[in-house]
PDB file of C-alpha atoms in Angstrom:
ATOM      1  CA  MET A   1      -8.570   7.112 -27.462  1.00  0.00           C
ATOM      2  CA  GLU A   2      -4.860   6.620 -28.022  1.00  0.00           C
ATOM      3  CA  ILE A   3      -2.924   5.525 -24.958  1.00  0.00           C
ATOM      4  CA  ALA A   4      -0.749   8.644 -25.044  1.00  0.00           C
ATOM      5  CA  GLN A   5      -3.912  10.749 -24.679  1.00  0.00           C
ATOM      6  CA  ASP A   6      -5.427   8.689 -21.880  1.00  0.00           C
ATOM      7  CA  PRO A   7      -5.670  10.936 -18.773  1.00  0.00           C
ATOM      8  CA  GLU A   8      -4.616   8.165 -16.383  1.00  0.00           C
ATOM      9  CA  PHE A   9      -1.628   7.297 -18.573  1.00  0.00           C
ATOM     10  CA  CYS A  10      -0.580  10.958 -18.647  1.00  0.00           C
ATOM     11  CA  SER A  11      -0.939  11.180 -14.866  1.00  0.00           C
ATOM     12  CA  MET A  12       1.195   8.076 -14.390  1.00  0.00           C
ATOM     13  CA  ILE A  13       3.902   9.351 -16.725  1.00  0.00           C
ATOM     14  CA  ASP A  14       4.046  12.708 -14.928  1.00  0.00           C
ATOM     15  CA  ARG A  15       4.346  10.917 -11.580  1.00  0.00           C
ATOM     16  CA  LEU A  16       7.078   8.582 -12.780  1.00  0.00           C
ATOM     17  CA  ARG A  17       8.978  11.368 -14.534  1.00  0.00           C
ATOM     18  CA  ASP A  18       9.211  13.126 -11.186  1.00  0.00           C
ATOM     19  CA  GLU A  19      10.266   9.851  -9.571  1.00  0.00           C
ATOM     20  CA  ILE A  20      13.275   9.384 -11.844  1.00  0.00           C
ATOM     21  CA  HIS A  21      14.167  13.079 -12.008  1.00  0.00           C
ATOM     22  CA  ASP A  22      17.411  12.477 -10.117  1.00  0.00           C
ATOM     23  CA  GLY A  23      18.260   9.283 -12.002  1.00  0.00           C
ATOM     24  CA  THR A  24      20.993   8.797 -14.567  1.00  0.00           C
ATOM     25  CA  GLU A  25      20.870  10.194 -18.067  1.00  0.00           C
ATOM     26  CA  SER A  26      20.528   6.625 -19.305  1.00  0.00           C
ATOM     27  CA  ASP A  27      17.483   6.089 -17.088  1.00  0.00           C
ATOM     28  CA  ARG A  28      15.826   9.258 -18.282  1.00  0.00           C
ATOM     29  CA  LYS A  29      16.406   8.312 -21.921  1.00  0.00           C
ATOM     30  CA  ALA A  30      15.031   4.805 -21.368  1.00  0.00           C
ATOM     31  CA  PHE A  31      12.021   6.308 -19.619  1.00  0.00           C
ATOM     32  CA  GLU A  32      11.158   8.612 -22.503  1.00  0.00           C
ATOM     33  CA  GLU A  33      11.560   5.798 -25.038  1.00  0.00           C
ATOM     34  CA  LEU A  34       9.346   3.426 -23.072  1.00  0.00           C
ATOM     35  CA  ALA A  35       6.726   6.112 -22.453  1.00  0.00           C
ATOM     36  CA  ALA A  36       6.556   6.864 -26.176  1.00  0.00           C
ATOM     37  CA  THR A  37       6.617   3.381 -27.713  1.00  0.00           C
ATOM     38  CA  ASP A  38       3.470   1.889 -29.192  1.00  0.00           C
ATOM     39  CA  ASP A  39       5.096  -1.516 -29.696  1.00  0.00           C
ATOM     40  CA  PRO A  40       3.511  -4.147 -27.416  1.00  0.00           C
ATOM     41  CA  GLU A  41       6.521  -6.414 -27.897  1.00  0.00           C
ATOM     42  CA  ALA A  42       8.851  -3.736 -26.555  1.00  0.00           C
ATOM     43  CA  SER A  43       6.645  -3.428 -23.471  1.00  0.00           C
ATOM     44  CA  ALA A  44       6.477  -7.203 -23.059  1.00  0.00           C
ATOM     45  CA  ARG A  45      10.287  -7.471 -23.180  1.00  0.00           C
ATOM     46  CA  VAL A  46      10.496  -5.060 -20.253  1.00  0.00           C
ATOM     47  CA  LEU A  47       8.279  -7.347 -18.186  1.00  0.00           C
ATOM     48  CA  THR A  48      10.408 -10.415 -18.861  1.00  0.00           C
ATOM     49  CA  ALA A  49      13.893  -8.872 -18.772  1.00  0.00           C
ATOM     50  CA  PRO A  50      15.740  -9.231 -15.444  1.00  0.00           C
ATOM     51  CA  GLY A  51      16.698  -6.221 -13.371  1.00  0.00           C
ATOM     52  CA  GLN A  52      14.160  -3.774 -14.772  1.00  0.00           C
ATOM     53  CA  PRO A  53      13.282  -0.875 -12.445  1.00  0.00           C
ATOM     54  CA  LEU A  54       9.779  -0.676 -11.046  1.00  0.00           C
ATOM     55  CA  TRP A  55       8.900   2.414 -13.064  1.00  0.00           C
ATOM     56  CA  ALA A  56       9.712   0.581 -16.299  1.00  0.00           C
ATOM     57  CA  ARG A  57       7.610  -2.424 -15.361  1.00  0.00           C
ATOM     58  CA  GLU A  58       4.738  -0.134 -14.405  1.00  0.00           C
ATOM     59  CA  ILE A  59       4.730   1.686 -17.742  1.00  0.00           C
ATOM     60  CA  ALA A  60       5.036  -1.552 -19.691  1.00  0.00           C
ATOM     61  CA  ALA A  61       2.267  -3.312 -17.780  1.00  0.00           C
ATOM     62  CA  PHE A  62      -0.049  -0.300 -18.024  1.00  0.00           C
ATOM     63  CA  ARG A  63       0.407  -0.041 -21.787  1.00  0.00           C
ATOM     64  CA  LEU A  64      -0.205  -3.750 -22.281  1.00  0.00           C
ATOM     65  CA  GLY A  65      -3.244  -3.622 -20.025  1.00  0.00           C
ATOM     66  CA  LEU A  66      -4.865  -0.916 -22.088  1.00  0.00           C
ATOM     67  CA  VAL A  67      -4.433  -2.969 -25.286  1.00  0.00           C
ATOM     68  CA  ARG A  68      -5.869  -6.041 -23.506  1.00  0.00           C
ATOM     69  CA  ASP A  69      -2.639  -8.026 -23.689  1.00  0.00           C
ATOM     70  CA  PRO A  70      -2.754 -10.808 -21.051  1.00  0.00           C
ATOM     71  CA  ARG A  71       0.998 -10.586 -20.527  1.00  0.00           C
ATOM     72  CA  ALA A  72       0.290  -7.547 -18.347  1.00  0.00           C
ATOM     73  CA  PHE A  73      -1.770  -9.478 -15.817  1.00  0.00           C
ATOM     74  CA  GLU A  74       0.803 -10.643 -13.261  1.00  0.00           C
ATOM     75  CA  ALA A  75       2.673  -7.346 -13.140  1.00  0.00           C
ATOM     76  CA  LEU A  76      -0.541  -5.352 -12.749  1.00  0.00           C
ATOM     77  CA  VAL A  77      -1.759  -7.572  -9.908  1.00  0.00           C
ATOM     78  CA  LEU A  78       1.527  -7.062  -8.073  1.00  0.00           C
ATOM     79  CA  LEU A  79       1.192  -3.307  -8.554  1.00  0.00           C
ATOM     80  CA  LEU A  80      -2.411  -3.416  -7.323  1.00  0.00           C
ATOM     81  CA  ASN A  81      -1.051  -4.652  -3.994  1.00  0.00           C
ATOM     82  CA  HIS A  82       1.762  -2.102  -3.786  1.00  0.00           C
ATOM     83  CA  ARG A  83       2.231   0.073  -0.706  1.00  0.00           C
ATOM     84  CA  ASP A  84       2.168   3.206  -2.896  1.00  0.00           C
ATOM     85  CA  PRO A  85      -1.517   4.139  -3.425  1.00  0.00           C
ATOM     86  CA  GLU A  86      -0.813   5.935  -6.693  1.00  0.00           C
ATOM     87  CA  ARG A  87       0.652   2.778  -8.187  1.00  0.00           C
ATOM     88  CA  CYS A  88      -2.437   0.891  -7.033  1.00  0.00           C
ATOM     89  CA  VAL A  89      -4.687   3.432  -8.762  1.00  0.00           C
ATOM     90  CA  SER A  90      -2.872   3.046 -12.077  1.00  0.00           C
ATOM     91  CA  ALA A  91      -2.857  -0.750 -11.806  1.00  0.00           C
ATOM     92  CA  ALA A  92      -6.577  -0.904 -11.016  1.00  0.00           C
ATOM     93  CA  TYR A  93      -7.347   1.328 -13.991  1.00  0.00           C
ATOM     94  CA  ALA A  94      -5.358  -0.889 -16.356  1.00  0.00           C
ATOM     95  CA  LEU A  95      -6.748  -4.125 -14.903  1.00  0.00           C
ATOM     96  CA  ALA A  96     -10.309  -2.901 -15.370  1.00  0.00           C
ATOM     97  CA  ARG A  97      -9.551  -2.470 -19.062  1.00  0.00           C
ATOM     98  CA  LEU A  98      -7.436  -5.586 -19.526  1.00  0.00           C
ATOM     99  CA  GLY A  99     -10.467  -7.875 -19.645  1.00  0.00           C
ATOM    100  CA  ASP A 100      -8.600 -10.863 -18.212  1.00  0.00           C
ATOM    101  CA  PRO A 101     -10.927 -13.455 -16.634  1.00  0.00           C
ATOM    102  CA  ARG A 102      -8.440 -13.929 -13.786  1.00  0.00           C
ATOM    103  CA  THR A 103      -8.690 -10.330 -12.621  1.00  0.00           C
ATOM    104  CA  ALA A 104     -11.754 -10.602 -10.381  1.00  0.00           C
ATOM    105  CA  ARG A 105     -10.427 -13.663  -8.581  1.00  0.00           C
ATOM    106  CA  ALA A 106      -7.096 -11.928  -7.961  1.00  0.00           C
ATOM    107  CA  ALA A 107      -8.771  -8.726  -6.769  1.00  0.00           C
ATOM    108  CA  ALA A 108     -11.008 -10.712  -4.417  1.00  0.00           C
ATOM    109  CA  ALA A 109      -7.989 -12.526  -2.979  1.00  0.00           C
ATOM    110  CA  LEU A 110      -6.210  -9.227  -2.349  1.00  0.00           C
ATOM    111  CA  ALA A 111      -9.283  -7.541  -0.881  1.00  0.00           C
ATOM    112  CA  THR A 112      -9.997 -10.373   1.549  1.00  0.00           C
ATOM    113  CA  ASN A 113      -6.395 -10.890   2.669  1.00  0.00           C
ATOM    114  CA  GLU A 114      -6.652  -9.523   6.196  1.00  0.00           C
ATOM    115  CA  LEU A 115      -2.875  -9.313   6.488  1.00  0.00           C
ATOM    116  CA  ARG A 116      -2.920  -6.753   3.648  1.00  0.00           C
ATOM    117  CA  VAL A 117      -6.132  -4.932   4.547  1.00  0.00           C
ATOM    118  CA  ALA A 118      -4.285  -1.617   4.691  1.00  0.00           C
ATOM    119  CA  TYR A 119      -3.865  -1.933   0.900  1.00  0.00           C
ATOM    120  CA  ALA A 120      -7.356  -3.278   0.134  1.00  0.00           C
ATOM    121  CA  LEU A 121      -9.040  -0.026  -0.929  1.00  0.00           C
ATOM    122  CA  LEU A 122      -8.184  -0.244  -4.623  1.00  0.00           C
ATOM    123  CA  PRO A 123      -8.947  -3.982  -4.943  1.00  0.00           C
ATOM    124  CA  VAL A 124     -12.352  -3.256  -3.374  1.00  0.00           C
ATOM    125  CA  ARG A 125     -13.066  -0.473  -5.849  1.00  0.00           C
ATOM    126  CA  LEU A 126     -11.846  -2.631  -8.724  1.00  0.00           C
ATOM    127  CA  LEU A 127     -14.261  -5.399  -7.713  1.00  0.00           C
ATOM    128  CA  THR A 128     -17.089  -2.876  -7.908  1.00  0.00           C
ATOM    129  CA  ASP A 129     -16.009  -1.799 -11.385  1.00  0.00           C
ATOM    130  CA  LEU A 130     -15.702  -5.377 -12.611  1.00  0.00           C
ATOM    131  CA  ARG A 131     -19.210  -6.468 -11.490  1.00  0.00           C
ATOM    132  CA  ALA A 132     -17.946 -10.047 -11.494  1.00  0.00           C
ATOM    133  CA  PRO A 133     -19.432 -13.073  -9.674  1.00  0.00           C
ATOM    134  CA  GLU A 134     -16.651 -12.717  -7.109  1.00  0.00           C
ATOM    135  CA  SER A 135     -17.455  -9.071  -6.362  1.00  0.00           C
ATOM    136  CA  VAL A 136     -20.412  -9.226  -3.945  1.00  0.00           C
ATOM    137  CA  PRO A 137     -19.146 -12.136  -1.778  1.00  0.00           C
ATOM    138  CA  ALA A 138     -15.743 -10.493  -1.395  1.00  0.00           C
ATOM    139  CA  LEU A 139     -17.151  -7.057  -0.549  1.00  0.00           C
ATOM    140  CA  VAL A 140     -19.561  -8.562   1.985  1.00  0.00           C
ATOM    141  CA  THR A 141     -16.709 -10.480   3.632  1.00  0.00           C
ATOM    142  CA  VAL A 142     -14.520  -7.395   3.910  1.00  0.00           C
ATOM    143  CA  LEU A 143     -17.378  -5.195   5.160  1.00  0.00           C
ATOM    144  CA  GLU A 144     -18.276  -7.673   7.892  1.00  0.00           C
ATOM    145  CA  ARG A 145     -14.687  -7.608   9.109  1.00  0.00           C
ATOM    146  CA  ARG A 146     -14.755  -3.826   9.426  1.00  0.00           C
ATOM    147  CA  LEU A 147     -17.712  -3.626  11.796  1.00  0.00           C
ATOM    148  CA  GLY A 148     -15.687  -3.194  14.982  1.00  0.00           C
ATOM    149  CA  SER A 149     -15.980   0.354  16.287  1.00  0.00           C
ATOM    150  CA  ASP A 150     -12.210   0.600  16.726  1.00  0.00           C
ATOM    151  CA  ASP A 151     -11.284  -0.857  13.339  1.00  0.00           C
ATOM    152  CA  PRO A 152      -8.597   1.388  11.817  1.00  0.00           C
ATOM    153  CA  HIS A 153      -9.461   0.440   8.236  1.00  0.00           C
ATOM    154  CA  TRP A 154     -12.957   1.889   8.180  1.00  0.00           C
ATOM    155  CA  ARG A 155     -12.330   3.600   4.839  1.00  0.00           C
ATOM    156  CA  VAL A 156     -12.096   0.155   3.275  1.00  0.00           C
ATOM    157  CA  GLY A 157     -15.455  -0.642   4.862  1.00  0.00           C
ATOM    158  CA  VAL A 158     -16.986   2.520   3.439  1.00  0.00           C
ATOM    159  CA  ALA A 159     -15.733   1.562  -0.020  1.00  0.00           C
ATOM    160  CA  CYS A 160     -17.314  -1.882   0.413  1.00  0.00           C
ATOM    161  CA  ALA A 161     -20.670  -0.381   1.393  1.00  0.00           C
ATOM    162  CA  GLU A 162     -20.571   2.039  -1.531  1.00  0.00           C
ATOM    163  CA  GLY A 163     -19.634  -0.773  -3.887  1.00  0.00           C
ATOM    164  CA  LEU A 164     -22.431  -3.016  -2.655  1.00  0.00           C
ATOM    165  CA  GLY A 165     -24.908  -0.205  -3.228  1.00  0.00           C
ATOM    166  CA  THR A 166     -23.612   0.192  -6.756  1.00  0.00           C
ATOM    167  CA  LEU A 167     -23.786  -3.535  -7.467  1.00  0.00           C
ATOM    168  CA  GLY A 168     -27.382  -3.725  -6.228  1.00  0.00           C
ATOM    169  CA  ASP A 169     -27.311  -7.343  -5.092  1.00  0.00           C
ATOM    170  CA  PRO A 170     -29.794  -8.218  -2.308  1.00  0.00           C
ATOM    171  CA  ARG A 171     -27.285 -10.645  -0.797  1.00  0.00           C
ATOM    172  CA  ALA A 172     -25.560  -7.569   0.627  1.00  0.00           C
ATOM    173  CA  VAL A 173     -28.532  -6.484   2.751  1.00  0.00           C
ATOM    174  CA  PRO A 174     -27.639  -8.317   6.014  1.00  0.00           C
ATOM    175  CA  ALA A 175     -24.081  -6.982   6.041  1.00  0.00           C
ATOM    176  CA  LEU A 176     -25.244  -3.457   5.216  1.00  0.00           C
ATOM    177  CA  GLU A 177     -27.878  -3.562   7.955  1.00  0.00           C
ATOM    178  CA  ALA A 178     -25.227  -4.727  10.414  1.00  0.00           C
ATOM    179  CA  ALA A 179     -23.105  -1.720   9.435  1.00  0.00           C
ATOM    180  CA  LEU A 180     -25.846   0.844  10.106  1.00  0.00           C
ATOM    181  CA  PRO A 181     -24.958   1.446  13.799  1.00  0.00           C
ATOM    182  CA  HIS A 182     -21.292   1.997  12.981  1.00  0.00           C
ATOM    183  CA  PRO A 183     -20.461   5.717  13.307  1.00  0.00           C
ATOM    184  CA  ARG A 184     -18.344   5.789  10.149  1.00  0.00           C
ATOM    185  CA  LEU A 185     -19.810   3.006   8.045  1.00  0.00           C
ATOM    186  CA  GLY A 186     -23.455   3.782   8.835  1.00  0.00           C
ATOM    187  CA  PRO A 187     -24.049   6.630   6.363  1.00  0.00           C
ATOM    188  CA  ALA A 188     -22.587   4.695   3.433  1.00  0.00           C
ATOM    189  CA  ALA A 189     -24.523   1.583   4.448  1.00  0.00           C
ATOM    190  CA  ALA A 190     -27.768   3.569   4.659  1.00  0.00           C
ATOM    191  CA  GLN A 191     -27.251   5.024   1.204  1.00  0.00           C
ATOM    192  CA  ALA A 192     -26.481   1.576  -0.185  1.00  0.00           C
ATOM    193  CA  LEU A 193     -29.614   0.107   1.384  1.00  0.00           C
ATOM    194  CA  ALA A 194     -31.682   2.926  -0.084  1.00  0.00           C
ATOM    195  CA  ARG A 195     -30.378   2.008  -3.520  1.00  0.00           C
ATOM    196  CA  LEU A 196     -31.231  -1.645  -2.865  1.00  0.00           C
ATOM    197  CA  ALA A 197     -34.775  -0.939  -1.682  1.00  0.00           C
ATOM    198  CA  PRO A 198     -37.432  -2.163  -4.113  1.00  0.00           C
ATOM    199  CA  GLN A 199     -39.042   0.644  -6.020  1.00  0.00           C
ATOM    200  CA  GLY A 200     -42.785   1.023  -5.669  1.00  0.00           C
ATOM    201  CA  PRO A 201     -45.097   1.045  -8.697  1.00  0.00           C
ATOM    202  CA  SER A 202     -45.223   4.280 -10.591  1.00  0.00           C
ATOM    203  CA  LEU A 203     -48.509   6.174 -10.440  1.00  0.00           C
TER     204      LEU A 203
END
């Protein structure tokens, strides 16, 4: 699929077009040119040029990510940790397709950074998609931290439980069992444990 036809790319462009709607004519022209270019070098220049607006860096990094250009890595990781969830979604999508061996380690570091736990949802989901060696240990760590009944970031814990069920690694069982009594994490933990249960012999 061409990048211009990728649904996530189209969604990002629509979002950013609205974002710069009240910008200058020069900004709007630069936006349309950057959104349309297929030249990786043009995108890479945006990432290295000083003073580029965030929307330009986001488009450039996304495009490079989808063509597996490692120059996108640092910008996409920064966007994965952005306070705007929609930017995180786009960054996670591009990182999953970038294929950079550093991605899982970076996602695990973001997910387990307790000071940034409010922004951990997309790194957690990315770790599930990556199925990397770092994925299960990081998701277990984050889930265990969410077990307090008054934890405000329970949605992150639910994503961890769902991810551990998807990954199917038995190392997750103790953390999932510990989450069962939690009123919000329990259902996701139970479903994950059901997926992890050994299947009996077929008759």
